[in-house]
XYZ file of C-alpha atoms in Angstrom:
678
model
C -18.762 -4.143 -28.915
C -18.260 -4.734 -25.177
C -19.806 -2.324 -22.699
C -16.224 -1.753 -21.515
C -15.265 -0.176 -24.863
C -17.959 2.487 -24.780
C -18.437 5.623 -22.699
C -20.166 4.474 -19.507
C -23.768 5.684 -19.497
C -23.856 5.498 -15.708
C -24.296 8.024 -12.933
C -20.998 9.982 -12.612
C -19.607 7.654 -15.336
C -18.927 5.001 -12.691
C -17.839 1.451 -13.523
C -20.923 -0.577 -14.630
C -20.010 -3.651 -12.571
C -23.458 -5.271 -12.837
C -23.337 -5.246 -16.634
C -19.773 -6.562 -16.971
C -19.145 -10.284 -17.382
C -15.728 -11.939 -17.035
C -15.936 -12.891 -20.745
C -16.075 -9.171 -21.641
C -12.540 -8.436 -20.506
C -10.256 -10.137 -23.032
C -11.973 -8.802 -26.180
C -12.347 -5.390 -24.494
C -8.614 -5.262 -23.746
C -7.748 -6.229 -27.321
C -10.083 -3.592 -28.758
C -8.824 -0.898 -26.350
C -5.181 -1.689 -27.215
C -6.119 -1.374 -30.911
C -7.803 1.994 -30.243
C -4.856 3.236 -28.194
C -2.481 2.235 -30.998
C -4.588 4.329 -33.397
C -4.292 7.307 -31.033
C -0.506 6.876 -30.944
C -0.509 6.534 -34.738
C -2.364 9.845 -35.042
C 0.315 11.568 -32.940
C 3.172 10.018 -34.932
C 1.584 10.794 -38.320
C 0.600 14.353 -37.486
C 1.993 16.451 -40.339
C 2.353 19.506 -38.103
C 5.650 20.315 -36.427
C 5.917 18.541 -33.024
C 4.630 20.800 -30.243
C 3.858 20.393 -26.558
C 0.119 20.215 -27.349
C 0.122 17.848 -30.343
C 2.733 15.472 -28.918
C 3.286 15.588 -25.134
C -0.234 16.553 -24.110
C -1.831 14.282 -26.722
C 0.311 11.386 -25.487
C -0.773 11.895 -21.872
C -4.462 11.934 -22.768
C -4.142 8.867 -25.029
C -5.163 5.376 -23.919
C -7.890 6.601 -21.555
C -10.215 3.736 -22.498
C -7.459 1.147 -21.955
C -6.535 2.688 -18.596
C -10.125 2.460 -17.339
C -10.540 -1.154 -18.425
C -7.179 -1.998 -16.802
C -8.115 -0.302 -13.523
C -11.453 -2.157 -13.337
C -9.927 -5.515 -14.245
C -6.815 -5.439 -12.055
C -8.726 -4.026 -9.082
C -11.122 -6.976 -9.385
C -8.136 -9.325 -9.679
C -6.964 -8.029 -6.278
C -10.312 -7.725 -4.466
C -12.745 -10.165 -6.122
C -10.783 -12.649 -8.197
C -11.455 -16.194 -9.403
C -9.754 -18.759 -11.641
C -11.172 -17.230 -14.823
C -9.998 -13.714 -13.939
C -6.550 -15.045 -13.030
C -6.307 -16.846 -16.391
C -7.235 -13.647 -18.222
C -4.650 -11.733 -16.167
C -1.956 -14.164 -17.335
C -3.030 -13.628 -20.943
C -3.545 -9.872 -20.756
C -0.427 -8.843 -18.814
C 2.008 -9.706 -21.632
C -0.261 -7.871 -24.117
C -0.162 -4.738 -21.940
C 3.575 -5.074 -21.455
C 3.993 -5.435 -25.228
C 1.804 -2.387 -25.877
C 3.752 -0.332 -23.333
C 6.954 -1.302 -25.114
C 5.360 -0.475 -28.485
C 5.078 3.093 -27.211
C 8.443 3.517 -25.487
C 10.350 1.773 -28.287
C 8.565 3.646 -31.100
C 11.382 5.526 -32.854
C 9.154 8.019 -34.658
C 7.181 8.851 -31.523
C 10.373 9.324 -29.513
C 11.732 11.574 -32.265
C 8.728 13.897 -31.846
C 9.018 13.834 -28.039
C 12.774 14.572 -28.271
C 12.152 17.471 -30.671
C 9.837 19.110 -28.115
C 12.196 18.257 -25.242
C 15.228 19.744 -27.009
C 13.370 23.016 -27.602
C 11.939 23.319 -24.064
C 13.954 26.447 -23.217
C 12.079 28.265 -26.012
C 8.648 27.125 -24.830
C 6.506 29.092 -22.421
C 5.512 26.186 -20.159
C 3.947 26.088 -16.694
C 5.687 24.126 -13.907
C 3.232 21.274 -14.454
C 3.916 21.252 -18.205
C 7.684 21.252 -17.595
C 7.261 18.282 -15.240
C 5.117 16.423 -17.767
C 7.637 17.051 -20.568
C 10.516 15.764 -18.403
C 8.463 12.752 -17.348
C 7.457 11.848 -20.907
C 11.011 12.224 -22.223
C 12.398 10.094 -19.397
C 9.705 7.448 -19.904
C 11.321 6.882 -23.300
C 14.996 7.408 -22.504
C 14.783 5.325 -19.287
C 12.934 2.513 -21.016
C 15.015 1.745 -24.054
C 14.165 4.362 -26.693
C 17.871 4.913 -27.398
C 18.701 1.180 -27.628
C 19.637 -0.566 -30.882
C 16.990 -2.883 -32.375
C 18.371 -6.161 -30.967
C 18.470 -4.780 -27.422
C 14.962 -3.376 -27.783
C 13.719 -6.885 -28.589
C 15.545 -8.252 -25.553
C 13.888 -5.585 -23.387
C 10.464 -6.567 -24.735
C 11.108 -10.202 -23.848
C 12.227 -9.297 -20.309
C 9.183 -7.081 -19.669
C 6.804 -9.737 -20.964
C 8.301 -12.405 -18.721
C 8.367 -10.081 -15.682
C 4.675 -9.226 -16.055
C 3.763 -12.931 -16.001
C 6.102 -13.828 -13.127
C 4.721 -11.062 -10.881
C 1.186 -12.285 -11.450
C 2.176 -15.906 -10.785
C 3.911 -14.818 -7.544
C 0.675 -13.196 -6.289
C -1.523 -16.093 -7.372
C 0.651 -18.510 -5.396
C 0.370 -16.393 -2.232
C -3.407 -16.084 -2.540
C -3.702 -19.858 -3.116
C -1.450 -20.581 -0.090
C -3.557 -18.255 2.076
C -6.819 -19.857 0.956
C -5.480 -23.411 1.256
C -4.467 -23.342 4.923
C -7.008 -23.994 7.670
C -6.370 -24.876 11.289
C -9.459 -26.773 12.437
C -9.810 -26.810 16.240
C -12.429 -28.876 18.045
C -11.341 -28.695 21.688
C -12.341 -25.627 23.734
C -8.898 -25.606 25.369
C -7.305 -24.982 21.954
C -8.953 -21.562 21.701
C -8.160 -20.627 25.317
C -7.149 -16.954 25.604
C -8.917 -15.898 22.428
C -11.272 -12.944 22.899
C -14.975 -13.746 22.586
C -15.272 -11.865 19.287
C -12.400 -13.788 17.687
C -13.817 -17.097 18.963
C -17.237 -16.274 17.598
C -15.777 -15.333 14.186
C -13.785 -18.609 14.100
C -16.904 -20.574 15.020
C -18.944 -18.810 12.344
C -16.279 -19.591 9.749
C -16.329 -23.281 10.749
C -20.133 -23.331 10.503
C -19.985 -21.754 7.032
C -17.924 -24.782 5.951
C -20.155 -27.292 7.777
C -17.558 -28.044 10.432
C -17.747 -28.332 14.193
C -15.599 -26.170 16.462
C -13.424 -23.325 15.198
C -11.514 -22.508 11.995
C -8.368 -20.363 12.038
C -6.937 -19.128 8.731
C -4.055 -17.010 7.435
C -6.368 -14.036 6.769
C -5.279 -11.196 9.057
C -8.533 -10.898 11.088
C -8.137 -14.596 11.963
C -4.348 -14.863 12.132
C -3.520 -11.785 14.214
C -5.925 -12.371 17.161
C -4.743 -15.985 17.410
C -1.055 -14.980 17.439
C -1.804 -12.231 19.965
C -4.077 -14.054 22.433
C -4.053 -17.845 22.009
C -2.531 -19.529 25.084
C -1.570 -22.711 23.229
C 2.059 -22.132 22.251
C 2.241 -25.194 19.980
C -0.735 -23.974 17.925
C 0.755 -20.472 17.706
C 3.932 -22.085 16.394
C 1.988 -24.089 13.810
C 0.091 -21.021 12.589
C 3.198 -18.822 12.557
C 5.162 -21.369 10.518
C 2.299 -21.739 8.039
C 2.131 -17.954 7.637
C 5.889 -17.596 7.296
C 6.300 -20.432 4.796
C 3.951 -19.120 2.088
C 5.633 -19.745 -1.258
C 8.413 -21.720 0.479
C 7.130 -25.285 0.546
C 8.880 -26.800 -2.488
C 5.539 -27.584 -4.110
C 3.520 -26.284 -7.058
C 2.950 -22.980 -5.204
C 6.639 -22.414 -4.432
C 7.984 -18.925 -5.226
C 11.732 -19.454 -4.771
C 12.553 -19.762 -8.467
C 10.185 -16.889 -9.242
C 12.010 -14.629 -6.756
C 15.389 -15.469 -8.321
C 14.039 -14.991 -11.843
C 12.413 -11.628 -11.024
C 15.575 -10.331 -9.310
C 17.768 -11.436 -12.233
C 15.450 -10.127 -14.927
C 15.219 -6.760 -13.201
C 19.024 -6.635 -13.008
C 19.352 -7.602 -16.693
C 16.839 -4.912 -17.610
C 18.725 -2.243 -15.651
C 22.041 -3.261 -17.233
C 20.487 -3.192 -20.692
C 19.391 0.394 -20.018
C 22.822 1.412 -18.765
C 22.227 1.296 -14.998
C 24.384 -0.510 -12.465
C 21.435 -2.283 -10.768
C 17.628 -2.235 -10.662
C 17.818 -0.002 -7.561
C 19.963 2.538 -9.418
C 17.347 2.592 -12.192
C 14.376 2.982 -9.818
C 15.904 5.496 -7.418
C 16.884 7.945 -10.128
C 13.194 8.935 -10.017
C 12.839 9.102 -6.216
C 13.555 11.688 -3.539
C 16.290 9.377 -2.202
C 18.070 9.346 -5.610
C 20.585 6.502 -5.075
C 20.860 3.080 -3.353
C 23.801 4.461 -1.373
C 21.589 7.205 0.094
C 18.871 4.680 0.944
C 21.327 2.321 2.636
C 22.888 5.211 4.586
C 19.421 6.416 5.633
C 18.393 2.926 6.815
C 21.683 2.285 8.609
C 21.570 5.642 10.407
C 18.051 4.807 11.610
C 19.250 1.313 12.543
C 22.059 2.734 14.692
C 19.524 4.831 16.629
C 16.802 2.177 16.877
C 18.854 -0.956 17.578
C 19.866 -0.199 21.199
C 16.198 0.517 22.057
C 15.044 -2.589 20.150
C 17.551 -4.859 21.935
C 16.517 -3.475 25.311
C 12.816 -4.014 24.454
C 13.539 -7.563 23.291
C 15.501 -8.403 26.461
C 12.672 -6.987 28.614
C 10.122 -9.059 26.701
C 12.214 -12.224 26.975
C 12.631 -11.724 30.735
C 8.891 -11.062 31.082
C 8.036 -14.316 29.225
C 10.524 -16.265 31.354
C 9.162 -14.829 34.620
C 5.563 -15.384 33.554
C 5.692 -18.802 31.851
C 9.267 -19.980 32.201
C 9.846 -19.520 28.426
C 13.510 -20.261 27.948
C 13.996 -18.800 24.465
C 11.598 -16.281 22.982
C 10.494 -17.323 19.477
C 8.701 -15.387 16.725
C 5.361 -17.001 17.645
C 5.762 -15.677 21.189
C 6.306 -12.054 20.216
C 2.729 -10.740 19.788
C 1.410 -12.893 22.655
C 3.844 -11.704 25.330
C 4.026 -8.162 23.946
C 0.263 -7.882 24.417
C 0.510 -9.233 27.979
C 3.398 -6.867 28.799
C 1.500 -3.922 27.303
C -1.531 -4.797 29.425
C 0.635 -4.982 32.527
C 2.582 -1.802 31.807
C -0.293 0.390 30.607
C -3.291 -1.600 31.790
C -4.366 -1.374 28.154
C -5.977 -4.298 26.399
C -7.027 -4.103 22.757
C -10.163 -5.978 23.779
C -11.061 -3.126 26.153
C -10.607 -0.662 23.303
C -12.479 -2.527 20.555
C -16.015 -1.733 21.842
C -15.171 1.959 21.252
C -14.113 1.339 17.657
C -17.186 0.094 15.848
C -16.297 0.170 12.142
C -19.236 2.429 11.205
C -18.139 4.957 13.833
C -14.489 4.848 12.734
C -15.563 5.506 9.123
C -17.610 8.475 10.365
C -14.571 9.607 12.361
C -12.329 9.576 9.289
C -14.997 11.511 7.373
C -15.344 14.058 10.204
C -11.584 14.647 10.237
C -11.696 15.237 6.451
C -14.637 17.628 6.925
C -12.923 19.624 9.669
C -9.613 19.823 7.808
C -10.630 20.078 4.163
C -14.343 20.911 4.126
C -15.380 17.618 2.491
C -18.874 16.107 2.834
C -19.551 12.354 2.477
C -22.963 10.977 1.524
C -23.538 7.232 1.264
C -25.318 6.436 -2.019
C -26.860 3.257 -3.449
C -27.320 4.561 -6.994
C -24.047 3.219 -8.429
C -22.882 -0.352 -9.089
C -20.731 -2.343 -6.669
C -18.522 -5.335 -7.481
C -19.524 -7.047 -4.196
C -22.394 -6.495 -1.721
C -19.886 -5.667 1.078
C -18.677 -2.561 -0.781
C -19.861 0.832 0.496
C -20.233 3.728 -1.972
C -20.120 7.471 -1.274
C -20.522 10.760 -3.090
C -17.947 13.299 -1.898
C -18.683 17.027 -2.257
C -17.151 20.339 -1.170
C -18.788 23.056 0.931
C -20.578 24.408 -2.167
C -21.991 20.978 -3.044
C -19.686 20.457 -6.050
C -18.688 16.858 -6.771
C -15.148 16.159 -5.500
C -14.985 12.375 -5.929
C -16.771 9.030 -5.853
C -15.464 6.866 -3.025
C -15.655 3.049 -2.687
C -14.784 1.228 0.562
C -14.387 -2.573 0.862
C -13.592 -3.697 4.406
C -13.954 -7.468 4.935
C -11.884 -10.529 3.905
C -13.205 -13.150 1.500
C -11.741 -15.902 -0.640
C -11.234 -13.898 -3.821
C -9.480 -11.041 -2.060
C -5.804 -10.733 -1.247
C -4.627 -9.948 2.274
C -3.595 -6.514 3.468
C -4.935 -3.035 2.852
C -4.546 -0.696 -0.100
C -5.932 2.337 -1.894
C -6.633 2.307 -5.606
C -8.482 4.234 -8.281
C -11.115 3.459 -10.925
C -10.877 6.800 -12.705
C -8.184 9.471 -12.401
C -8.712 13.203 -11.996
C -7.727 15.399 -14.945
C -8.766 18.593 -16.728
C -9.666 17.783 -20.330
C -11.459 19.959 -22.867
C -12.102 22.482 -20.090
C -13.821 19.898 -17.844
C -12.362 18.949 -14.461
C -13.005 15.193 -14.468
C -13.352 14.088 -10.859
C -11.732 10.861 -9.601
C -13.245 7.550 -8.447
C -11.193 6.321 -5.510
C -11.329 3.092 -3.503
C -9.842 1.676 -0.307
C -9.692 -2.061 0.351
C -9.014 -3.581 3.794
C -9.391 -6.896 5.642
C -11.083 -6.150 8.966
C -13.011 -8.404 11.344
C -16.487 -9.115 10.011
C -19.605 -8.526 12.113
C -20.774 -11.657 13.946
C -24.263 -12.709 14.989
C -23.889 -10.895 18.295
C -21.485 -8.031 17.531
C -20.893 -5.425 14.832
C -17.439 -5.147 13.255
C -15.227 -3.909 16.102
C -11.706 -2.794 15.190
C -8.451 -3.150 17.045
C -6.616 0.139 17.446
C -4.129 -1.062 14.832
C -7.032 -1.520 12.388
C -8.226 2.005 13.203
C -4.836 3.434 12.182
C -4.869 1.204 9.065
C -8.236 2.645 8.023
C -6.984 6.212 8.563
C -3.784 5.354 6.646
C -5.634 4.126 3.554
C -8.108 6.995 3.844
C -5.118 9.384 3.782
C -4.107 7.875 0.427
C -7.737 8.234 -0.692
C -7.755 11.961 0.192
C -4.609 12.384 -1.904
C -6.578 10.906 -4.815
C -9.842 12.729 -4.106
C -8.378 16.213 -3.703
C -6.234 15.975 -6.835
C -6.503 19.089 -8.979
C -4.080 18.788 -11.873
C -4.411 19.078 -15.627
C -2.738 15.846 -16.697
C -3.806 12.341 -15.594
C -0.259 10.969 -15.278
C 0.583 13.667 -12.688
C -2.670 13.435 -10.743
C -3.352 12.272 -7.171
C -0.984 9.588 -5.949
C 1.127 9.731 -9.158
C 4.089 11.082 -7.210
C 7.590 9.921 -6.319
C 7.202 6.639 -4.444
C 8.957 7.910 -1.312
C 6.522 10.846 -1.153
C 3.319 8.859 -1.689
C 3.140 7.659 1.939
C 3.151 11.192 3.414
C -0.634 11.810 3.082
C -1.452 8.326 4.380
C 0.963 8.284 7.306
C 0.233 11.819 8.480
C -3.478 10.993 8.843
C -2.657 8.192 11.325
C -1.498 10.866 13.780
C -5.063 12.074 14.354
C -5.964 8.651 15.809
C -3.866 9.468 18.880
C -5.401 12.885 19.543
C -8.028 13.413 22.220
C -9.843 15.970 20.026
C -10.259 13.327 17.313
C -11.095 10.314 19.468
C -13.883 12.216 21.230
C -15.518 12.724 17.819
C -16.097 9.045 17.061
C -14.802 6.651 19.726
C -18.068 5.774 21.472
C -19.043 2.436 23.009
C -21.116 0.437 20.511
C -23.554 -0.672 23.251
C -23.792 2.227 25.684
C -22.868 5.198 23.464
C -20.357 6.284 26.152
C -17.494 8.411 24.770
C -14.104 6.758 25.223
C -12.894 7.603 28.764
C -10.044 10.066 29.130
C -7.940 7.455 30.959
C -8.098 5.161 27.902
C -7.058 8.045 25.635
C -4.101 8.719 27.939
C -3.168 5.029 27.805
C -3.377 4.976 23.998
C -0.999 7.944 23.872
C 1.319 6.509 26.520
C 1.493 3.170 24.739
C 1.946 4.665 21.259
C 5.727 4.242 21.448
C 5.546 0.775 23.039
C 8.102 -1.451 21.292
C 8.782 1.344 18.805
C 12.423 0.240 18.646
C 11.442 -3.308 17.620
C 8.862 -2.020 15.127
C 11.409 0.345 13.578
C 13.974 -2.473 13.364
C 11.399 -4.659 11.591
C 10.654 -1.982 8.965
C 14.373 -1.344 8.462
C 14.964 -5.084 7.983
C 12.359 -5.179 5.192
C 13.950 -2.134 3.544
C 17.396 -3.730 3.714
C 16.032 -7.025 2.333
C 14.515 -5.115 -0.596
C 17.854 -3.377 -1.306
C 19.703 -6.706 -0.979
C 17.657 -8.087 -3.879
C 17.675 -5.000 -6.059
C 20.840 -3.059 -5.240
C 23.235 -5.847 -6.299
C 24.069 -8.159 -9.162
C 21.994 -11.202 -8.094
C 23.642 -13.648 -10.527
C 25.522 -15.438 -7.766
C 22.482 -15.797 -5.507
C 21.399 -19.418 -5.788
C 19.511 -19.913 -2.530
C 16.749 -17.479 -1.519
C 16.806 -18.339 2.178
C 20.616 -18.067 2.519
C 20.588 -14.681 0.793
C 17.749 -13.445 2.987
C 19.513 -14.581 6.174
C 22.561 -12.465 5.249
C 20.371 -9.417 4.609
C 18.647 -9.844 8.005
C 21.874 -10.416 9.941
C 22.159 -6.919 11.434
C 18.484 -6.653 12.382
C 17.720 -10.107 13.814
C 16.386 -10.346 17.344
C 14.504 -13.660 17.230
C 16.062 -17.041 16.371
C 15.711 -17.957 12.702
C 12.914 -20.352 11.699
C 14.385 -22.661 9.005
C 10.938 -23.499 7.557
C 10.142 -19.802 6.973
C 11.168 -17.297 4.325
C 10.042 -13.694 3.976
C 11.084 -13.130 0.348
C 8.797 -15.794 -1.108
C 5.718 -13.921 0.116
C 7.092 -10.344 0.049
C 4.339 -9.156 -2.306
C 5.195 -5.471 -1.889
C 8.470 -5.889 -3.766
C 7.866 -8.941 -5.968
C 4.278 -8.278 -7.025
C 3.425 -4.692 -6.107
C 5.278 -1.503 -6.967
C 7.695 -1.312 -4.038
C 10.820 -2.906 -5.561
C 13.750 -0.738 -4.374
C 11.126 1.350 -2.578
C 10.257 -0.348 0.704
C 12.482 2.147 2.551
C 9.905 4.797 1.565
C 7.679 3.953 4.556
C 10.406 5.116 6.947
C 11.429 7.963 4.621
C 7.841 9.236 4.553
C 7.625 8.847 8.351
C 10.311 11.524 8.615
C 8.095 13.768 6.458
C 4.872 12.949 8.291
C 6.333 13.391 11.790
C 7.783 16.765 10.781
C 4.537 17.825 9.062
C 2.376 16.794 12.024
C 4.591 18.810 14.399
C 3.466 21.822 12.333
C -0.192 20.882 12.899
C 0.497 20.402 16.629
C 2.108 23.845 16.852
C -0.939 25.535 15.270
C -3.689 23.144 16.475
C -4.459 19.691 15.052
C -7.513 21.023 13.216
C -5.856 24.284 12.140
C -7.642 25.448 8.977
C -4.561 27.459 7.961
C -2.160 24.492 8.093
C -4.767 22.151 6.539
C -5.327 24.585 3.659
C -1.568 24.754 3.033
C -1.326 20.941 3.124
C -4.235 20.664 0.677
C -2.869 23.395 -1.625
C 0.793 22.356 -1.753
C 0.637 18.582 -1.170
C -2.749 16.906 -1.680
C -3.962 18.808 -4.741
C -0.627 18.994 -6.543
C 0.024 15.305 -7.265
C 3.311 14.928 -9.126
C 3.299 18.353 -10.792
C 6.527 19.477 -9.120
C 9.498 18.084 -7.222
C 8.201 16.706 -3.885
C 10.797 18.535 -1.799
C 9.781 21.818 -3.466
C 6.130 21.087 -2.637
C 6.992 20.073 0.923
C 8.987 23.258 1.541
C 6.115 25.368 0.182
C 3.861 23.707 2.756
C 6.273 23.639 5.705
C 8.538 26.585 4.943
C 11.639 24.417 5.414
C 13.061 20.950 4.792
C 11.856 18.117 7.083
C 13.814 17.462 10.268
C 14.551 13.727 10.926
C 14.586 14.397 14.674
C 10.796 14.876 14.583
C 10.424 11.153 13.825
C 12.889 10.126 16.540
C 11.106 12.353 19.055
C 7.710 10.881 18.199
C 9.117 7.358 18.415
C 10.533 8.103 21.860
C 14.050 7.323 20.639
C 15.307 10.817 21.583
C 14.087 13.383 24.115
C 11.151 15.606 23.136
C 11.954 19.301 22.885
């Protein structure tokens, strides 16, 4: 039997990475699926009358072994993958999809669940138990339990194909990212690049036995080049390579995959009795309907567009005055925006970076969590890591009780996808009277240390770290009975509240003075730089808002319609972007073919949730500002009613318990500088 199929005999029951081989996974999955089927069989064949305990609760606790193996495997597939792991993923995903359908399409199991559901008014259930019962019933009714046999088989086929297509989509993007290299050998070609970025590019070239500098599509390489490189032609080349991922009519092309995913999702929704995929998804969201989402995005668009157009015109004029640029293109945006920001605020990211040494920023995030929630973080080397770069921590409360195990993985490498995310290796739950504590991880792609400098973050990377750490706190402070309602298992448009609210502390003087010290001199960040950070925080907010809205509208354009008549991905995308375009279109580029959030991740029909949650976080942070940004009273309410509660109740109910009222959208517009502050 594989080590993966047994109880882990490790400290805190952590994942035994060192003992796991790639060959372990496939047999372990098969065995765990078999075991989970036996657990389901025991529920179905229970001779006792269906009750909340022997059916609903038993169902939620079932499959624990399979869930742990899945979390370890798919987290590795995102952060430390290789060809063998990707092959296993292609083989395992349909098996998991099939097993999931075996549960939701099991007539006898659904009959027991329905019996409990139909008698819920007679049961003495807690709010959490009511929520779990509703969730379990809907997981059947919304996923085909009431369908006739032929339609159930069709649903199985759709789900199997979707699971494989989503994986293939992600594999193509990772391969495209790894494949591209811009090899520069002339010093003039890296003109404008900060010393740190140049050194990193040189180190990368050396690691591949090349002279000069290597620029890649990994964010720590791509973003500095787009922001600082003086050579416009090279910026254009890099921008087009980045924007054409999955859109090159080759073996890594994603156009057909996008069309297939959109159509299969539509077919699935129709099969289940919903108008579109978005109607199906949004039934279980705060926003409720595609119409509400579209109205929300369009109302924001109406307020942001005038500001965005004015910002764009100012930027275009600035580029023309400075370098006689006739028509501002996408590859000019970051470059001239940075120059304009420096001119307007005398603020250069390169001046800030020495104050944001990664180690110090991590300590800063921990200090904020200590001051707000009483958490203590101790780095430990007594548990396994899946890569030497990973940092591991034991998290405790003020009494020394274990709260969580925390993993942090900060640097890019070949087997790791781009971006930043939070994930979990073990959920929190209360089982057999024991409060099982969670194992939480954040994964980012920050600039690596070089021979002469430690890892120094841009301010944007600082907010990214705080963002993912906010998600992590949501996971760590979970305190619910049932695993499916724990931590970040909440409505998708509520999940970004804990992450986005934490970003606000990055702009506060009280916070910055805690950790922003010069990596060489130890000098605390000067007050004038703090003032400039705050003053520049709404720089190009209109354009940024427009960009987020455009992604939300693109998502709804794929999932809120019948896509049968869409034959060309680029043409469809261009229509969706029509009302939000500022820059000229680049024919060689396509967003949809690399839009992993909606075609690989869990954000289909949910990309709007970033802006939706911004309304919540801006309103919530105004409460902190009113009482003091480190107010123990407000922090305790946020922990009690938001962070610890997971998905145990309706998110608006939880929010109102914390805030005392519904969120006010004007808080977001005030923070963004789009309306006057009160």
